[in-house]
Amino acid sequence: DIQMTQFPSSLSASVGDRVTITCRASQNIRSNLNWYQQKPGEAPKLLIYGASALQSGVPSRFSGSESGTDFSLTISSLQPEDFATYYCQQSYSTPPYTFGQGTKLEIK
Amino acid sequence: QEQLVESGGGLVKPGRSLRLSCAASGFIFSDYYMTWIRQAPGKGLEWISYISSSGSAIYYADSVKGRFTISRDNAKNSLYLQMNSLRADDTAVYFCARGERSFYYDSSGADYFYYMDVWGKGTTVTVSS
């Protein structure tokens, strides 16, 4: 199975900061990488699919990029509502479609 | 409005069984693959099962293979997860999610992106004696 290594596991930042979260796949997954945001007590919400395609309704301050088997989620200017936990997920070929361990983004 | 609502969670003793349901509304259920994902208390997301739109293709995570069975009834717009031989480490919030796909073409050829775009709020399963 494909393993996803996500880092950092936690991150402290301030409103207005630019932050980047990274996921590394254990093998080539082409661009089959999704990013989700989860707030406490809520279901995850899809932010980005296909490594860089923004889901409808998601603010443009969120962006995704890739370099080989490394994938990044960048928030260009943090807003108060962005403090949450973020997960990457690979969806290459057939399941299992594994998640990264998550990154908890906290207010500094 | 596209919606998924899970039900069937509860407190169950180790070794017993439980059946979760997920009711879909606001979209053509039979057009989409579906998945179950769970989240143990204070832990991350774990993908556990997938079923294709027709039900002909099914996959499981190793952690539940042989114990859990996913199924769907397109006439009833419903997804199910039959959980047998439950263990304490099956304690989690169980989410159902709709699977969407988008076609793409790059230098390696044509393929689809797969992603989960509609999620239910989850149902809690607690396995304890």
mmCIF file of N, CA, C and O in Angstrom, chain A residues 1 29-34 36 38 41-46 48-51 53 55 87 89 91-101, chain B residues 33 35 37 39 43-47 50 59-62 95 102 104-117 119-122:
data_model
loop_
_atom_site.group_PDB
_atom_site.id
_atom_site.type_symbol
_atom_site.label_atom_id
_atom_site.label_comp_id
_atom_site.label_asym_id
_atom_site.label_seq_id
_atom_site.Cartn_x
_atom_site.Cartn_y
_atom_site.Cartn_z
ATOM 1 N N ASP A 1 0.832 -1.199 0.000
ATOM 2 C CA ASP A 1 0.000 0.000 0.000
ATOM 3 C C ASP A 1 0.870 1.254 0.000
ATOM 4 O O ASP A 1 1.995 1.257 0.504
ATOM 5 N N ILE A 29 2.472 8.778 -7.462
ATOM 6 C CA ILE A 29 1.009 8.777 -7.473
ATOM 7 C C ILE A 29 0.467 9.753 -8.521
ATOM 8 O O ILE A 29 -0.689 10.171 -8.475
ATOM 9 N N ARG A 30 1.349 10.127 -9.466
ATOM 10 C CA ARG A 30 1.002 11.141 -10.451
ATOM 11 C C ARG A 30 0.476 12.371 -9.704
ATOM 12 O O ARG A 30 1.133 12.878 -8.805
ATOM 13 N N SER A 31 -0.692 12.863 -10.059
ATOM 14 C CA SER A 31 -1.227 14.049 -9.372
ATOM 15 C C SER A 31 -2.435 13.689 -8.514
ATOM 16 O O SER A 31 -3.254 14.549 -8.184
ATOM 17 N N ASN A 32 -2.544 12.434 -8.107
ATOM 18 C CA ASN A 32 -3.726 11.965 -7.402
ATOM 19 C C ASN A 32 -3.632 12.236 -5.897
ATOM 20 O O ASN A 32 -3.530 11.316 -5.078
ATOM 21 N N LEU A 33 -3.693 13.502 -5.549
ATOM 22 C CA LEU A 33 -3.524 13.922 -4.175
ATOM 23 C C LEU A 33 -4.600 14.944 -3.812
ATOM 24 O O LEU A 33 -4.811 15.909 -4.561
ATOM 25 N N ASN A 34 -5.282 14.689 -2.719
ATOM 26 C CA ASN A 34 -6.362 15.565 -2.264
ATOM 27 C C ASN A 34 -6.016 16.150 -0.899
ATOM 28 O O ASN A 34 -5.275 15.531 -0.125
ATOM 29 N N TYR A 36 -7.875 17.950 2.585
ATOM 30 C CA TYR A 36 -9.113 18.172 3.328
ATOM 31 C C TYR A 36 -8.819 19.001 4.570
ATOM 32 O O TYR A 36 -7.738 18.924 5.151
ATOM 33 N N GLN A 38 -10.420 19.833 8.434
ATOM 34 C CA GLN A 38 -11.386 19.372 9.428
ATOM 35 C C GLN A 38 -11.309 20.254 10.667
ATOM 36 O O GLN A 38 -10.234 20.456 11.229
ATOM 37 N N GLY A 41 -15.144 18.447 15.838
ATOM 38 C CA GLY A 41 -16.554 18.055 15.870
ATOM 39 C C GLY A 41 -17.256 18.081 14.533
ATOM 40 O O GLY A 41 -18.472 17.865 14.474
ATOM 41 N N GLU A 42 -16.511 18.346 13.461
ATOM 42 C CA GLU A 42 -17.124 18.428 12.140
ATOM 43 C C GLU A 42 -16.558 17.365 11.207
ATOM 44 O O GLU A 42 -15.508 16.784 11.453
ATOM 45 N N ALA A 43 -17.273 17.151 10.098
ATOM 46 C CA ALA A 43 -16.759 16.270 9.059
ATOM 47 C C ALA A 43 -15.668 16.981 8.275
ATOM 48 O O ALA A 43 -15.637 18.217 8.212
ATOM 49 N N PRO A 44 -14.759 16.247 7.662
ATOM 50 C CA PRO A 44 -13.771 16.869 6.780
ATOM 51 C C PRO A 44 -14.451 17.555 5.601
ATOM 52 O O PRO A 44 -15.546 17.186 5.183
ATOM 53 N N LYS A 45 -13.738 18.537 5.066
ATOM 54 C CA LYS A 45 -14.212 19.300 3.915
ATOM 55 C C LYS A 45 -13.132 19.260 2.844
ATOM 56 O O LYS A 45 -11.960 19.515 3.124
ATOM 57 N N LEU A 46 -13.528 18.943 1.623
ATOM 58 C CA LEU A 46 -12.586 18.892 0.508
ATOM 59 C C LEU A 46 -12.149 20.296 0.131
ATOM 60 O O LEU A 46 -12.973 21.172 -0.101
ATOM 61 N N ILE A 48 -8.892 20.729 -2.032
ATOM 62 C CA ILE A 48 -8.162 20.617 -3.289
ATOM 63 C C ILE A 48 -8.137 19.157 -3.717
ATOM 64 O O ILE A 48 -7.955 18.265 -2.890
ATOM 65 N N TYR A 49 -8.328 18.910 -5.011
ATOM 66 C CA TYR A 49 -8.182 17.578 -5.571
ATOM 67 C C TYR A 49 -7.226 17.643 -6.760
ATOM 68 O O TYR A 49 -6.952 18.719 -7.283
ATOM 69 N N GLY A 50 -6.717 16.473 -7.164
ATOM 70 C CA GLY A 50 -5.787 16.461 -8.288
ATOM 71 C C GLY A 50 -4.564 17.325 -8.044
ATOM 72 O O GLY A 50 -4.033 17.940 -8.965
ATOM 73 N N ALA A 51 -4.129 17.385 -6.822
ATOM 74 C CA ALA A 51 -2.932 18.119 -6.371
ATOM 75 C C ALA A 51 -3.089 19.641 -6.373
ATOM 76 O O ALA A 51 -2.543 20.318 -5.499
ATOM 77 N N ALA A 53 -6.224 21.419 -8.061
ATOM 78 C CA ALA A 53 -7.543 21.915 -8.480
ATOM 79 C C ALA A 53 -8.352 22.325 -7.246
ATOM 80 O O ALA A 53 -8.589 21.513 -6.346
ATOM 81 N N GLN A 55 -11.467 23.067 -5.111
ATOM 82 C CA GLN A 55 -12.870 22.650 -5.070
ATOM 83 C C GLN A 55 -13.753 23.895 -5.104
ATOM 84 O O GLN A 55 -13.415 24.951 -4.542
ATOM 85 N N TYR A 87 -5.564 17.377 6.243
ATOM 86 C CA TYR A 87 -5.145 16.016 5.862
ATOM 87 C C TYR A 87 -4.923 15.946 4.365
ATOM 88 O O TYR A 87 -5.732 16.464 3.585
ATOM 89 N N GLN A 89 -4.571 13.102 1.180
ATOM 90 C CA GLN A 89 -5.030 11.754 0.858
ATOM 91 C C GLN A 89 -4.611 11.418 -0.561
ATOM 92 O O GLN A 89 -4.829 12.228 -1.467
ATOM 93 N N SER A 91 -5.115 9.131 -3.943
ATOM 94 C CA SER A 91 -6.210 8.372 -4.567
ATOM 95 C C SER A 91 -5.730 7.815 -5.907
ATOM 96 O O SER A 91 -6.434 7.896 -6.922
ATOM 97 N N TYR A 92 -4.552 7.253 -5.889
ATOM 98 C CA TYR A 92 -3.942 6.723 -7.107
ATOM 99 C C TYR A 92 -4.376 5.288 -7.369
ATOM 100 O O TYR A 92 -4.404 4.467 -6.450
ATOM 101 N N SER A 93 -4.708 5.015 -8.592
ATOM 102 C CA SER A 93 -5.061 3.668 -9.029
ATOM 103 C C SER A 93 -6.217 3.113 -8.189
ATOM 104 O O SER A 93 -7.207 3.781 -7.945
ATOM 105 N N THR A 94 -6.067 1.876 -7.673
ATOM 106 C CA THR A 94 -7.147 1.280 -6.885
ATOM 107 C C THR A 94 -6.920 1.496 -5.396
ATOM 108 O O THR A 94 -5.790 1.677 -4.952
ATOM 109 N N PRO A 95 -7.998 1.453 -4.611
ATOM 110 C CA PRO A 95 -7.863 1.630 -3.156
ATOM 111 C C PRO A 95 -6.969 0.548 -2.552
ATOM 112 O O PRO A 95 -6.798 -0.517 -3.151
ATOM 113 N N PRO A 96 -6.398 0.788 -1.373
ATOM 114 C CA PRO A 96 -6.781 1.781 -0.358
ATOM 115 C C PRO A 96 -6.268 3.186 -0.648
ATOM 116 O O PRO A 96 -5.136 3.352 -1.097
ATOM 117 N N TYR A 97 -7.093 4.163 -0.383
ATOM 118 C CA TYR A 97 -6.774 5.560 -0.581
ATOM 119 C C TYR A 97 -6.371 6.166 0.766
ATOM 120 O O TYR A 97 -7.164 6.760 1.472
ATOM 121 N N THR A 98 -5.109 6.062 1.062
ATOM 122 C CA THR A 98 -4.592 6.388 2.394
ATOM 123 C C THR A 98 -4.474 7.884 2.652
ATOM 124 O O THR A 98 -4.197 8.670 1.738
ATOM 125 N N PHE A 99 -4.663 8.242 3.917
ATOM 126 C CA PHE A 99 -4.515 9.615 4.388
ATOM 127 C C PHE A 99 -3.137 9.821 5.025
ATOM 128 O O PHE A 99 -2.522 8.877 5.533
ATOM 129 N N GLY A 100 -2.706 11.073 5.005
ATOM 130 C CA GLY A 100 -1.575 11.468 5.833
ATOM 131 C C GLY A 100 -2.008 11.550 7.290
ATOM 132 O O GLY A 100 -3.192 11.440 7.611
ATOM 133 N N GLN A 101 -1.044 11.783 8.174
ATOM 134 C CA GLN A 101 -1.322 11.755 9.612
ATOM 135 C C GLN A 101 -2.020 13.014 10.103
ATOM 136 O O GLN A 101 -2.510 13.052 11.232
ATOM 137 N N TYR B 33 -19.458 6.489 -6.715
ATOM 138 C CA TYR B 33 -18.904 5.518 -5.783
ATOM 139 C C TYR B 33 -19.019 6.104 -4.382
ATOM 140 O O TYR B 33 -19.203 7.308 -4.216
ATOM 141 N N THR B 35 -17.672 5.731 -0.056
ATOM 142 C CA THR B 35 -16.624 5.253 0.838
ATOM 143 C C THR B 35 -17.042 5.404 2.300
ATOM 144 O O THR B 35 -17.930 6.202 2.628
ATOM 145 N N ILE B 37 -15.068 6.127 5.976
ATOM 146 C CA ILE B 37 -13.846 6.589 6.612
ATOM 147 C C ILE B 37 -14.136 6.663 8.107
ATOM 148 O O ILE B 37 -15.255 6.990 8.517
ATOM 149 N N GLN B 39 -12.601 7.707 12.247
ATOM 150 C CA GLN B 39 -11.665 8.533 13.009
ATOM 151 C C GLN B 39 -11.767 8.137 14.471
ATOM 152 O O GLN B 39 -12.779 8.410 15.123
ATOM 153 N N LYS B 43 -7.589 10.929 17.012
ATOM 154 C CA LYS B 43 -6.679 10.437 15.971
ATOM 155 C C LYS B 43 -7.044 10.999 14.603
ATOM 156 O O LYS B 43 -7.989 11.770 14.457
ATOM 157 N N GLY B 44 -6.274 10.590 13.588
ATOM 158 C CA GLY B 44 -6.504 11.051 12.241
ATOM 159 C C GLY B 44 -7.544 10.238 11.497
ATOM 160 O O GLY B 44 -8.180 9.337 12.053
ATOM 161 N N LEU B 45 -7.702 10.569 10.230
ATOM 162 C CA LEU B 45 -8.678 9.892 9.376
ATOM 163 C C LEU B 45 -8.105 8.576 8.854
ATOM 164 O O LEU B 45 -6.933 8.512 8.483
ATOM 165 N N GLU B 46 -8.949 7.568 8.807
ATOM 166 C CA GLU B 46 -8.556 6.260 8.275
ATOM 167 C C GLU B 46 -9.564 5.848 7.217
ATOM 168 O O GLU B 46 -10.729 5.609 7.528
ATOM 169 N N TRP B 47 -9.143 5.721 5.974
ATOM 170 C CA TRP B 47 -10.002 5.196 4.901
ATOM 171 C C TRP B 47 -10.226 3.710 5.168
ATOM 172 O O TRP B 47 -9.263 2.978 5.432
ATOM 173 N N TYR B 50 -14.502 1.048 0.145
ATOM 174 C CA TYR B 50 -14.952 1.685 -1.102
ATOM 175 C C TYR B 50 -15.914 0.724 -1.803
ATOM 176 O O TYR B 50 -15.692 -0.486 -1.806
ATOM 177 N N TYR B 59 -13.486 -2.607 -2.108
ATOM 178 C CA TYR B 59 -12.154 -2.663 -1.524
ATOM 179 C C TYR B 59 -12.246 -2.367 -0.026
ATOM 180 O O TYR B 59 -13.140 -1.629 0.414
ATOM 181 N N TYR B 60 -11.278 -2.928 0.720
ATOM 182 C CA TYR B 60 -11.216 -2.719 2.165
ATOM 183 C C TYR B 60 -9.790 -2.421 2.607
ATOM 184 O O TYR B 60 -8.819 -2.889 2.003
ATOM 185 N N ALA B 61 -9.683 -1.694 3.705
ATOM 186 C CA ALA B 61 -8.397 -1.561 4.387
ATOM 187 C C ALA B 61 -8.080 -2.889 5.071
ATOM 188 O O ALA B 61 -8.990 -3.623 5.482
ATOM 189 N N ASP B 62 -6.796 -3.166 5.218
ATOM 190 C CA ASP B 62 -6.389 -4.417 5.866
ATOM 191 C C ASP B 62 -6.948 -4.524 7.284
ATOM 192 O O ASP B 62 -7.232 -5.633 7.761
ATOM 193 N N PHE B 95 -17.641 7.974 9.146
ATOM 194 C CA PHE B 95 -18.186 8.888 8.156
ATOM 195 C C PHE B 95 -18.448 8.133 6.847
ATOM 196 O O PHE B 95 -17.616 7.308 6.434
ATOM 197 N N SER B 102 -12.807 13.093 -11.733
ATOM 198 C CA SER B 102 -12.627 14.046 -12.824
ATOM 199 C C SER B 102 -11.572 13.525 -13.783
ATOM 200 O O SER B 102 -10.497 13.093 -13.349
ATOM 201 N N TYR B 104 -8.577 13.549 -16.429
ATOM 202 C CA TYR B 104 -7.457 14.418 -16.768
ATOM 203 C C TYR B 104 -6.522 13.686 -17.718
ATOM 204 O O TYR B 104 -6.558 12.464 -17.846
ATOM 205 N N TYR B 105 -5.674 14.488 -18.374
ATOM 206 C CA TYR B 105 -4.709 13.933 -19.326
ATOM 207 C C TYR B 105 -3.402 14.674 -19.120
ATOM 208 O O TYR B 105 -3.388 15.903 -19.091
ATOM 209 N N ASP B 106 -2.314 13.930 -18.919
ATOM 210 C CA ASP B 106 -1.012 14.571 -18.824
ATOM 211 C C ASP B 106 -0.007 13.766 -19.653
ATOM 212 O O ASP B 106 -0.386 12.897 -20.438
ATOM 213 N N SER B 107 1.255 14.034 -19.461
ATOM 214 C CA SER B 107 2.302 13.404 -20.278
ATOM 215 C C SER B 107 2.346 11.888 -20.093
ATOM 216 O O SER B 107 2.887 11.164 -20.926
ATOM 217 N N SER B 108 1.767 11.406 -18.976
ATOM 218 C CA SER B 108 1.743 9.958 -18.716
ATOM 219 C C SER B 108 0.499 9.294 -19.275
ATOM 220 O O SER B 108 0.377 8.070 -19.179
ATOM 221 N N GLY B 109 -0.396 10.073 -19.811
ATOM 222 C CA GLY B 109 -1.608 9.520 -20.377
ATOM 223 C C GLY B 109 -2.861 10.002 -19.680
ATOM 224 O O GLY B 109 -2.836 10.943 -18.909
ATOM 225 N N ALA B 110 -3.965 9.330 -19.955
ATOM 226 C CA ALA B 110 -5.271 9.731 -19.414
ATOM 227 C C ALA B 110 -5.592 8.946 -18.145
ATOM 228 O O ALA B 110 -5.201 7.781 -18.003
ATOM 229 N N ASP B 111 -6.297 9.587 -17.227
ATOM 230 C CA ASP B 111 -6.694 8.923 -15.981
ATOM 231 C C ASP B 111 -7.790 9.761 -15.335
ATOM 232 O O ASP B 111 -8.248 10.746 -15.907
ATOM 233 N N TYR B 112 -8.198 9.340 -14.151
ATOM 234 C CA TYR B 112 -9.185 10.093 -13.380
ATOM 235 C C TYR B 112 -8.603 10.480 -12.028
ATOM 236 O O TYR B 112 -7.852 9.727 -11.425
ATOM 237 N N PHE B 113 -8.984 11.677 -11.573
ATOM 238 C CA PHE B 113 -8.781 12.034 -10.180
ATOM 239 C C PHE B 113 -9.982 11.515 -9.393
ATOM 240 O O PHE B 113 -11.123 11.682 -9.810
ATOM 241 N N TYR B 114 -9.732 10.920 -8.246
ATOM 242 C CA TYR B 114 -10.792 10.451 -7.359
ATOM 243 C C TYR B 114 -10.719 11.234 -6.054
ATOM 244 O O TYR B 114 -9.638 11.387 -5.473
ATOM 245 N N TYR B 115 -11.853 11.709 -5.588
ATOM 246 C CA TYR B 115 -11.864 12.486 -4.357
ATOM 247 C C TYR B 115 -13.251 12.409 -3.726
ATOM 248 O O TYR B 115 -14.222 12.038 -4.382
ATOM 249 N N MET B 116 -13.337 12.764 -2.436
ATOM 250 C CA MET B 116 -14.596 12.669 -1.695
ATOM 251 C C MET B 116 -15.111 14.076 -1.430
ATOM 252 O O MET B 116 -14.499 14.821 -0.659
ATOM 253 N N ASP B 117 -16.209 14.407 -2.075
ATOM 254 C CA ASP B 117 -16.651 15.794 -2.074
ATOM 255 C C ASP B 117 -17.860 16.084 -1.204
ATOM 256 O O ASP B 117 -18.156 17.249 -0.936
ATOM 257 N N TRP B 119 -19.647 14.765 2.498
ATOM 258 C CA TRP B 119 -19.446 13.926 3.682
ATOM 259 C C TRP B 119 -20.670 14.024 4.601
ATOM 260 O O TRP B 119 -21.304 15.076 4.707
ATOM 261 N N GLY B 120 -20.954 12.937 5.280
ATOM 262 C CA GLY B 120 -21.935 12.997 6.355
ATOM 263 C C GLY B 120 -21.290 13.519 7.624
ATOM 264 O O GLY B 120 -20.077 13.723 7.676
ATOM 265 N N LYS B 121 -22.110 13.744 8.644
ATOM 266 C CA LYS B 121 -21.596 14.259 9.913
ATOM 267 C C LYS B 121 -20.999 13.164 10.789
ATOM 268 O O LYS B 121 -20.299 13.477 11.767
ATOM 269 N N GLY B 122 -21.252 11.915 10.463
ATOM 270 C CA GLY B 122 -20.667 10.802 11.182
ATOM 271 C C GLY B 122 -21.576 10.194 12.227
ATOM 272 O O GLY B 122 -22.520 10.837 12.710
#
